[in-house]
Coordinates of C-alpha atoms in Angstrom, one line a residue:
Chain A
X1 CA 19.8 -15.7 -7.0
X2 CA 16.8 -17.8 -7.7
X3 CA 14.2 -17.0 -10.4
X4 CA 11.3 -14.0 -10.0
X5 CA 8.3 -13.0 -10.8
X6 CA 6.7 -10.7 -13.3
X7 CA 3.0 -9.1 -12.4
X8 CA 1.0 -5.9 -12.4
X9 CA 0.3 -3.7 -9.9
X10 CA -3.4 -3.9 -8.5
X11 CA -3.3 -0.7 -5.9
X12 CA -3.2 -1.0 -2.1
X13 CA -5.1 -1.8 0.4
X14 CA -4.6 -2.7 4.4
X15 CA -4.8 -6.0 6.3
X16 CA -4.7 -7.0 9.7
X17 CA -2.3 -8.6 11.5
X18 CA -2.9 -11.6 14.3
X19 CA -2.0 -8.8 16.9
X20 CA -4.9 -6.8 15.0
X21 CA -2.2 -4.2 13.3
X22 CA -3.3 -2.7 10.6
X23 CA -0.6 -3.2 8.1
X24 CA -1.0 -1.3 4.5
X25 CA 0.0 -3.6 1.8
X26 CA 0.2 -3.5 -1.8
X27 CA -1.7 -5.9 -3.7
X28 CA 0.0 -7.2 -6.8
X29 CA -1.1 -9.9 -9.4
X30 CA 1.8 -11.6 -10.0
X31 CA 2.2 -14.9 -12.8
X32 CA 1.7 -16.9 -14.2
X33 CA 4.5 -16.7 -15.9
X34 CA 5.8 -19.2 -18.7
X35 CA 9.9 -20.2 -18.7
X36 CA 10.9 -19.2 -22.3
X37 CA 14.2 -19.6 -23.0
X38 CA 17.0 -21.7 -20.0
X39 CA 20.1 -20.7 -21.0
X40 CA 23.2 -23.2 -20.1
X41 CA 27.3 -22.4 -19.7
X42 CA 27.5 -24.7 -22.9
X43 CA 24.9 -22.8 -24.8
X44 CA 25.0 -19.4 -23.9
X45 CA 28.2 -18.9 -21.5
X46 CA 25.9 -18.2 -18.4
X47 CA 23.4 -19.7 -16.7
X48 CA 19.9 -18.1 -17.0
X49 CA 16.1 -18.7 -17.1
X50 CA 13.9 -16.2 -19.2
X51 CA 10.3 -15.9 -18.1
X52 CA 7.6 -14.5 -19.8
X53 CA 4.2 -12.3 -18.9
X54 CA 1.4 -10.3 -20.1
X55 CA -0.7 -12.1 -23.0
X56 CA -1.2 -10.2 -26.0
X57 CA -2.8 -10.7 -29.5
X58 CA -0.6 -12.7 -31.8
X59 CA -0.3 -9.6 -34.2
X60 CA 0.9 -8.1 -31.1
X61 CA 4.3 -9.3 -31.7
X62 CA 7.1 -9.3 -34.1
X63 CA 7.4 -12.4 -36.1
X64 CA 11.1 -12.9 -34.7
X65 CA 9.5 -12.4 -31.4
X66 CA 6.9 -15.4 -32.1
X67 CA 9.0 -18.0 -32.9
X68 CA 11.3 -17.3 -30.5
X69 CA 8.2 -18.2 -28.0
X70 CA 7.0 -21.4 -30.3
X71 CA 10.2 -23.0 -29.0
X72 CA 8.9 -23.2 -25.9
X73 CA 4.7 -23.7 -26.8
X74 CA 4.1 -20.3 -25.1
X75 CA 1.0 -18.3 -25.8
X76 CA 2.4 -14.4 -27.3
X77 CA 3.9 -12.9 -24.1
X78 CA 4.6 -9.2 -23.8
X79 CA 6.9 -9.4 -21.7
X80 CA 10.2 -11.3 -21.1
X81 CA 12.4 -11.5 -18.1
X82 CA 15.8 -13.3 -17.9
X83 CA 17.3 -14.0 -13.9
X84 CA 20.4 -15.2 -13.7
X85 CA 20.6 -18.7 -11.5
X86 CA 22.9 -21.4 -10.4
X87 CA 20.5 -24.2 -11.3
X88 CA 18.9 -24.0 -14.6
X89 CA 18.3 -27.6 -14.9
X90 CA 15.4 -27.0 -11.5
X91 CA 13.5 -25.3 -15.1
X92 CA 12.3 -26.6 -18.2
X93 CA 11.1 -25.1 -21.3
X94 CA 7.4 -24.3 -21.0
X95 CA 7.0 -24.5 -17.5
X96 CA 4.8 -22.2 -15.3
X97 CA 6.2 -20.0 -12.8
X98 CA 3.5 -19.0 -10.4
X99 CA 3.2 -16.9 -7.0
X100 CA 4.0 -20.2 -4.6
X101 CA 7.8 -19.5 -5.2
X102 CA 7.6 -16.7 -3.1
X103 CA 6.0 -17.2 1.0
X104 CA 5.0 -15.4 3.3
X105 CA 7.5 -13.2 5.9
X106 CA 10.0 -13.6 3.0
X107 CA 11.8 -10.4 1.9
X108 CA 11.8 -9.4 -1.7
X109 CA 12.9 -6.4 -4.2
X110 CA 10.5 -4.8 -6.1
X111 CA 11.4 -3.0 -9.0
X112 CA 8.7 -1.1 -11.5
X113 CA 8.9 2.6 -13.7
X114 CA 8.0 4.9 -11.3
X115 CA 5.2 7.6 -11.6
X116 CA 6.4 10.1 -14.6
X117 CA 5.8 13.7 -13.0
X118 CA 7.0 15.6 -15.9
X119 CA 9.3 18.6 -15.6
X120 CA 9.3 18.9 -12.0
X121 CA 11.0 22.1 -10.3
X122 CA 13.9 21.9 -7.8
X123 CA 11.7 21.2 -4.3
X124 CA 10.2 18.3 -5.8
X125 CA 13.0 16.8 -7.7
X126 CA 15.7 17.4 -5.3
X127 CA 13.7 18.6 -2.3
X128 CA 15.1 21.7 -1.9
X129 CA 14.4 24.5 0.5
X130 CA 11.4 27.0 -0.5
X131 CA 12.1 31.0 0.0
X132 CA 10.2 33.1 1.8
X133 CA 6.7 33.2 0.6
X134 CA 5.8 37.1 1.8
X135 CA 7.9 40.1 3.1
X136 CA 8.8 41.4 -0.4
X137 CA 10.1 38.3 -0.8
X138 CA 10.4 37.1 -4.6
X139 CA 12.4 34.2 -4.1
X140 CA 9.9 31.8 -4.0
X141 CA 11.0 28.2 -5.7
X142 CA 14.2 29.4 -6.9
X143 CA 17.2 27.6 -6.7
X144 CA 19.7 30.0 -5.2
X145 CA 23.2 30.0 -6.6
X146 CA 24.3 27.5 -9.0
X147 CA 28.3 27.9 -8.7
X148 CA 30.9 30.4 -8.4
X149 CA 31.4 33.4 -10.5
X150 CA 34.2 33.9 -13.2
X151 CA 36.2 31.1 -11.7
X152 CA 35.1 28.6 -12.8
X153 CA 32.7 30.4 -14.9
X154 CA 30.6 27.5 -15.8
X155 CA 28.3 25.4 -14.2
X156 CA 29.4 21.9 -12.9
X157 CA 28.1 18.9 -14.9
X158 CA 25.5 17.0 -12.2
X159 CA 24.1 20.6 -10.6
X160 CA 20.9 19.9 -9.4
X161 CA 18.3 21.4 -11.5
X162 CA 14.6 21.2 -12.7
X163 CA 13.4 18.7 -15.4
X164 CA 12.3 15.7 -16.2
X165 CA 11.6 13.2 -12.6
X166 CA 9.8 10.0 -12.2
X167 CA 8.9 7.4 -15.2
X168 CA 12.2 5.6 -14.9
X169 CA 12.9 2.4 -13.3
X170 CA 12.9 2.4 -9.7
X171 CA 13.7 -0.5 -7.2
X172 CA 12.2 -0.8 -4.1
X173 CA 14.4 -3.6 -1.5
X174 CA 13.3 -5.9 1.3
X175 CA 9.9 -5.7 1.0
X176 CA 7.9 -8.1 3.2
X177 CA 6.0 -10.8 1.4
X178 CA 2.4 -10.4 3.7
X179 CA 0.5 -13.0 2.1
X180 CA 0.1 -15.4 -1.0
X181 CA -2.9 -15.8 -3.0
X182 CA -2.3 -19.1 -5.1
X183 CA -5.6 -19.3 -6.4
X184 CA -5.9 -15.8 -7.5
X185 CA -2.4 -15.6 -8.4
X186 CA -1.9 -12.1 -5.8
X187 CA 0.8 -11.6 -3.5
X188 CA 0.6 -9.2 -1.1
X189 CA 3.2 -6.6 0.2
X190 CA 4.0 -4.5 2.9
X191 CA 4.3 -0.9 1.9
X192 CA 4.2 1.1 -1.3
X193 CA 5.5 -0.2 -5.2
X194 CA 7.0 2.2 -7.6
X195 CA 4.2 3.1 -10.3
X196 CA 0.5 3.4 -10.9
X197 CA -2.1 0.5 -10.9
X198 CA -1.8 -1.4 -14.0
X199 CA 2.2 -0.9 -13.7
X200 CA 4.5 -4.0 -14.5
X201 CA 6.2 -5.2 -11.9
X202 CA 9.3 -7.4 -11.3
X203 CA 9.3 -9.1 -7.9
X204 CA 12.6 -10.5 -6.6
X205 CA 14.0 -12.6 -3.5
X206 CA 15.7 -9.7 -1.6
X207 CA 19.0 -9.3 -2.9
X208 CA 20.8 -8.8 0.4
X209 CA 24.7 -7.9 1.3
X210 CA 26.1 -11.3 2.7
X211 CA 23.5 -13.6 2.0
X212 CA 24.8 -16.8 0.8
X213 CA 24.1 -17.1 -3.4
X214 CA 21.4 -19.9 -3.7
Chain B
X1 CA -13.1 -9.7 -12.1
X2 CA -10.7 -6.3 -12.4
X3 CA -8.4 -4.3 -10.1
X4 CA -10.8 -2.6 -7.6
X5 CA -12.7 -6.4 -7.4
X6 CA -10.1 -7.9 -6.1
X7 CA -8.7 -5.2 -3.6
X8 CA -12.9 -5.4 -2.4
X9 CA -12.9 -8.8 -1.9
X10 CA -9.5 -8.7 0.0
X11 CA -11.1 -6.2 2.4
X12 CA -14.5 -8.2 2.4
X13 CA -12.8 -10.9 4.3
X14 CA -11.8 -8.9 7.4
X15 CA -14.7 -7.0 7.7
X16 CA -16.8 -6.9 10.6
X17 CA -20.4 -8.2 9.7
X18 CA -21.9 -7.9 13.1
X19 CA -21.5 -3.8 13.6
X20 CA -24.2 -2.3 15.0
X21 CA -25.4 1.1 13.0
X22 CA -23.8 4.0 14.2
X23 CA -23.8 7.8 14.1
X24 CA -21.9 10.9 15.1
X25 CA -23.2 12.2 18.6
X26 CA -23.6 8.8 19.8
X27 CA -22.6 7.9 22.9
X28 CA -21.0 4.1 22.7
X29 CA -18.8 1.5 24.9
X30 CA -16.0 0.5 22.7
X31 CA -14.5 -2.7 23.9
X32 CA -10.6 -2.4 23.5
X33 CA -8.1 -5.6 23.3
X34 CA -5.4 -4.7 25.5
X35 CA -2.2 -7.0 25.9
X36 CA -1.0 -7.2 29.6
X37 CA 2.2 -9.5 30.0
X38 CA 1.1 -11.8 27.7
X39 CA -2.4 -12.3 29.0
X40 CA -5.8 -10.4 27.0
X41 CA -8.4 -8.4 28.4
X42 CA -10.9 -6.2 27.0
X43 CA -11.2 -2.9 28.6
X44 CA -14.0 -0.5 27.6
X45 CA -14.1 2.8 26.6
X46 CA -16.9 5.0 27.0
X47 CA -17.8 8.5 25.2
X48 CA -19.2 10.5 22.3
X49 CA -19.1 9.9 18.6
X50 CA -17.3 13.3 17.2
X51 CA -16.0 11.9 14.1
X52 CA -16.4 9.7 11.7
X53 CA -14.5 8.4 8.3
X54 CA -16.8 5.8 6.2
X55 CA -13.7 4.3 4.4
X56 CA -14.6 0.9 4.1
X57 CA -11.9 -1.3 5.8
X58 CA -10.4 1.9 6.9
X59 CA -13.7 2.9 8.7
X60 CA -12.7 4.9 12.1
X61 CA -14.6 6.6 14.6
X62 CA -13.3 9.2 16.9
X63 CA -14.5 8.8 20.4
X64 CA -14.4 11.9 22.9
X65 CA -14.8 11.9 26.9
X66 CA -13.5 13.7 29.7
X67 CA -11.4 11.9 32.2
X68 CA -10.5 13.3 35.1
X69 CA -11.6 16.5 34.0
X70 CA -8.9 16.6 31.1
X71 CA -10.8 15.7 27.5
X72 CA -9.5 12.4 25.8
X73 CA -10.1 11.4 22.2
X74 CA -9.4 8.0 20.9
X75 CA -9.6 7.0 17.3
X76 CA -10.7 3.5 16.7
X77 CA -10.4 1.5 13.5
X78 CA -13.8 0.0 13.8
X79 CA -13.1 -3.1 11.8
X80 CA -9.8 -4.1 13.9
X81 CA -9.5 -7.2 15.9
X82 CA -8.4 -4.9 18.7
X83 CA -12.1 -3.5 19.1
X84 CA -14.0 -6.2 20.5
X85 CA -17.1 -4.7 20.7
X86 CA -19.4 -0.9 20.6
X87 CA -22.4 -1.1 22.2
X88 CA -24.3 2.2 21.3
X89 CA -25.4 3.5 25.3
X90 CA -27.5 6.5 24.0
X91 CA -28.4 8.6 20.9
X92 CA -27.2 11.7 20.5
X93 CA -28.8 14.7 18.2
X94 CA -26.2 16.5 16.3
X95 CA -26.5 18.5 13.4
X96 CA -23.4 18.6 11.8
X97 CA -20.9 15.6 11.0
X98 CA -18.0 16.8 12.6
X99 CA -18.5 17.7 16.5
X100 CA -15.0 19.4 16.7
X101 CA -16.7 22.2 18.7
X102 CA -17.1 20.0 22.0
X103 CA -13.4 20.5 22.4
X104 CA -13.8 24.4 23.0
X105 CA -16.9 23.3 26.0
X106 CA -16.7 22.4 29.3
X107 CA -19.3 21.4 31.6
X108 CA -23.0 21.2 30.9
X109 CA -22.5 22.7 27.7
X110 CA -20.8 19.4 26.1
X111 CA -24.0 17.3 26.7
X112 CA -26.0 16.4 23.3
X113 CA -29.6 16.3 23.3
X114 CA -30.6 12.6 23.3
X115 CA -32.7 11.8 20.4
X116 CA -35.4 8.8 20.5
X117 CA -36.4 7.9 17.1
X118 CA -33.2 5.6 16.4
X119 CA -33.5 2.3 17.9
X120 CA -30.2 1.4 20.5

């Protein structure tokens, strides 16, 4: 797997395509991102390159944080991403990662913490069936039965139930890569990314079953 | 420049500069794009304004007629590639921004009163 991207979401918008589709596509400002850290089989064990996003004010950071970037002249970053890869030695310390590694048609996994809906009931968490809403009817949202009676007489660990949903990492696969923005550092994908505008966002090459490992 | 700057400018660039100005109860020629074993043609499309959604690059208008006496309504995407062209034919008066009540007419009764004080 070859290196990725780290960005923010910018919210969506559509384009059209050269048959004149209109194709919905979420705009993200991806990069440029610094490489931090390479890690090598005789350093580290593994092969590696850590990116990192997302300037921030140097009291920001942690001073263990800070001099871990000064190895690498990087500005304070945020954010730090490692991807595993075959060819660390393509990547030097300092070096900027931009949007041109990705192009267009190419498929890529999107991953991002996904819109936190608090303690959600059973239809919206695990889209369950509503009761009747009239007739005497007083089973409304209610989950129906939850297990058997004496025997067991417990509830089995993983029921469904109501509670906390959403604001947890989410990945989002073979996303279409639409069209790069070098200039403006944007890429542009079809169809939706998990989170809000403003979300960070950790774009991929698609990670797909039998694809040969570049 | 910030989020909603750059999404505007994205949809800037495929906007249609050239549209003429127009209104619901208008009566318009939409030229469509239509794909015909590999060769284009532009076929229009005649009929009343009866909707309309100002959503910028998602701007549609909903165009009524009657065909063969059974009432068809197309929704365009004004800013598409696949309408050509809308020529406005005549101004219609309308005093509401939704016409949805031409569907329950027949007949005379579906005709708009033309209005002059819009230029075509």
């Amino acid at each position: 797997m070859s290196v990725g991207l780290l960005g923010t979401k910018l919210g969506m918008t559509q384009v059209f395509d050269e048959s004149g589709k209109a194709i919905p596509v979420t705009v993200i400002q991806a990069g440029p991102c610094r490489v931090t850290q390479v890690k090598t089989v005789e350093t580290d064990g593994y092969t590696a390159v850590q990116i990192g996003f997302g300037e921030a004010r140097e009291k920001a950071l942690t001073k263990p944080e800070l001099g871990h970037l000064t190895k690498s002249e990087a500005p304070p970053l945020r954010y730090l991403q490692e991807y595993r890869t075959d060819s660390p030695d393509d990547f030097s310390l300092g070096q900027e990662v931009k949007v041109d590694i990705f192009t267009a048609n190419q498929q890529v996994d999107v991953s991002g913490k996904s819109i936190g809906r608090g303690f959600a009931g059973y239809q919206k968490r695990h889209n369950f069936r509503r009761g009747p809403m009239a007739h005497g009817s007083k089973n409304h949202r209610l989950p129906g039965s939850t297990g058997a009676g004496t025997t067991p007489g417990r509830i089995y660990p993983g029921k469904k139930m109501a509670g906390r949903m959403g604001g947890v990492k989410t990945t989002v696969r073979k996303l279409t890569v639409v069209q790069i923005d070098g200039d403006r550092n944007l890429i542009l994908l079809k169809g939706s990314v998990p989170g809000k505008p403003g979300t960070l966002i950790n774009i991929t090459p698609a990670n797909l079953v039998g694809a040969a490992k570049s | 420049m910030n989020a909603q700057e750059i999404i505007r400018s994205i949809e800037s660039e495929q906007l249609k500069q050239d549209l003429p100005i127009i209104y619901v109860g208008d009566t318009v020629r939409v030229g469509v794009v239509i794909q015909e074993g590999g060769k284009e043609r532009v076929q229009p499309y005649e009929g009343t304004i009866i909707a309309m959604r100002n959503g910028g690059i998602n701007r549609t208008i909903t165009v009524r007629r009657i065909f063969q006496g059974i009432g068809v309504e197309r929704v365009f995407l004004v800013h598409s590639p696949r309408v050509a062209s809308i020529k406005v034919v005549r101004r219609g008066k309308a005093r509401r921004a939704k016409l949805y009540y031409l569907r329950d007419r027949v007949g005379k009764a579906t005709r708009l009163k033309q209005r002059f004080d819009r230029p075509l």
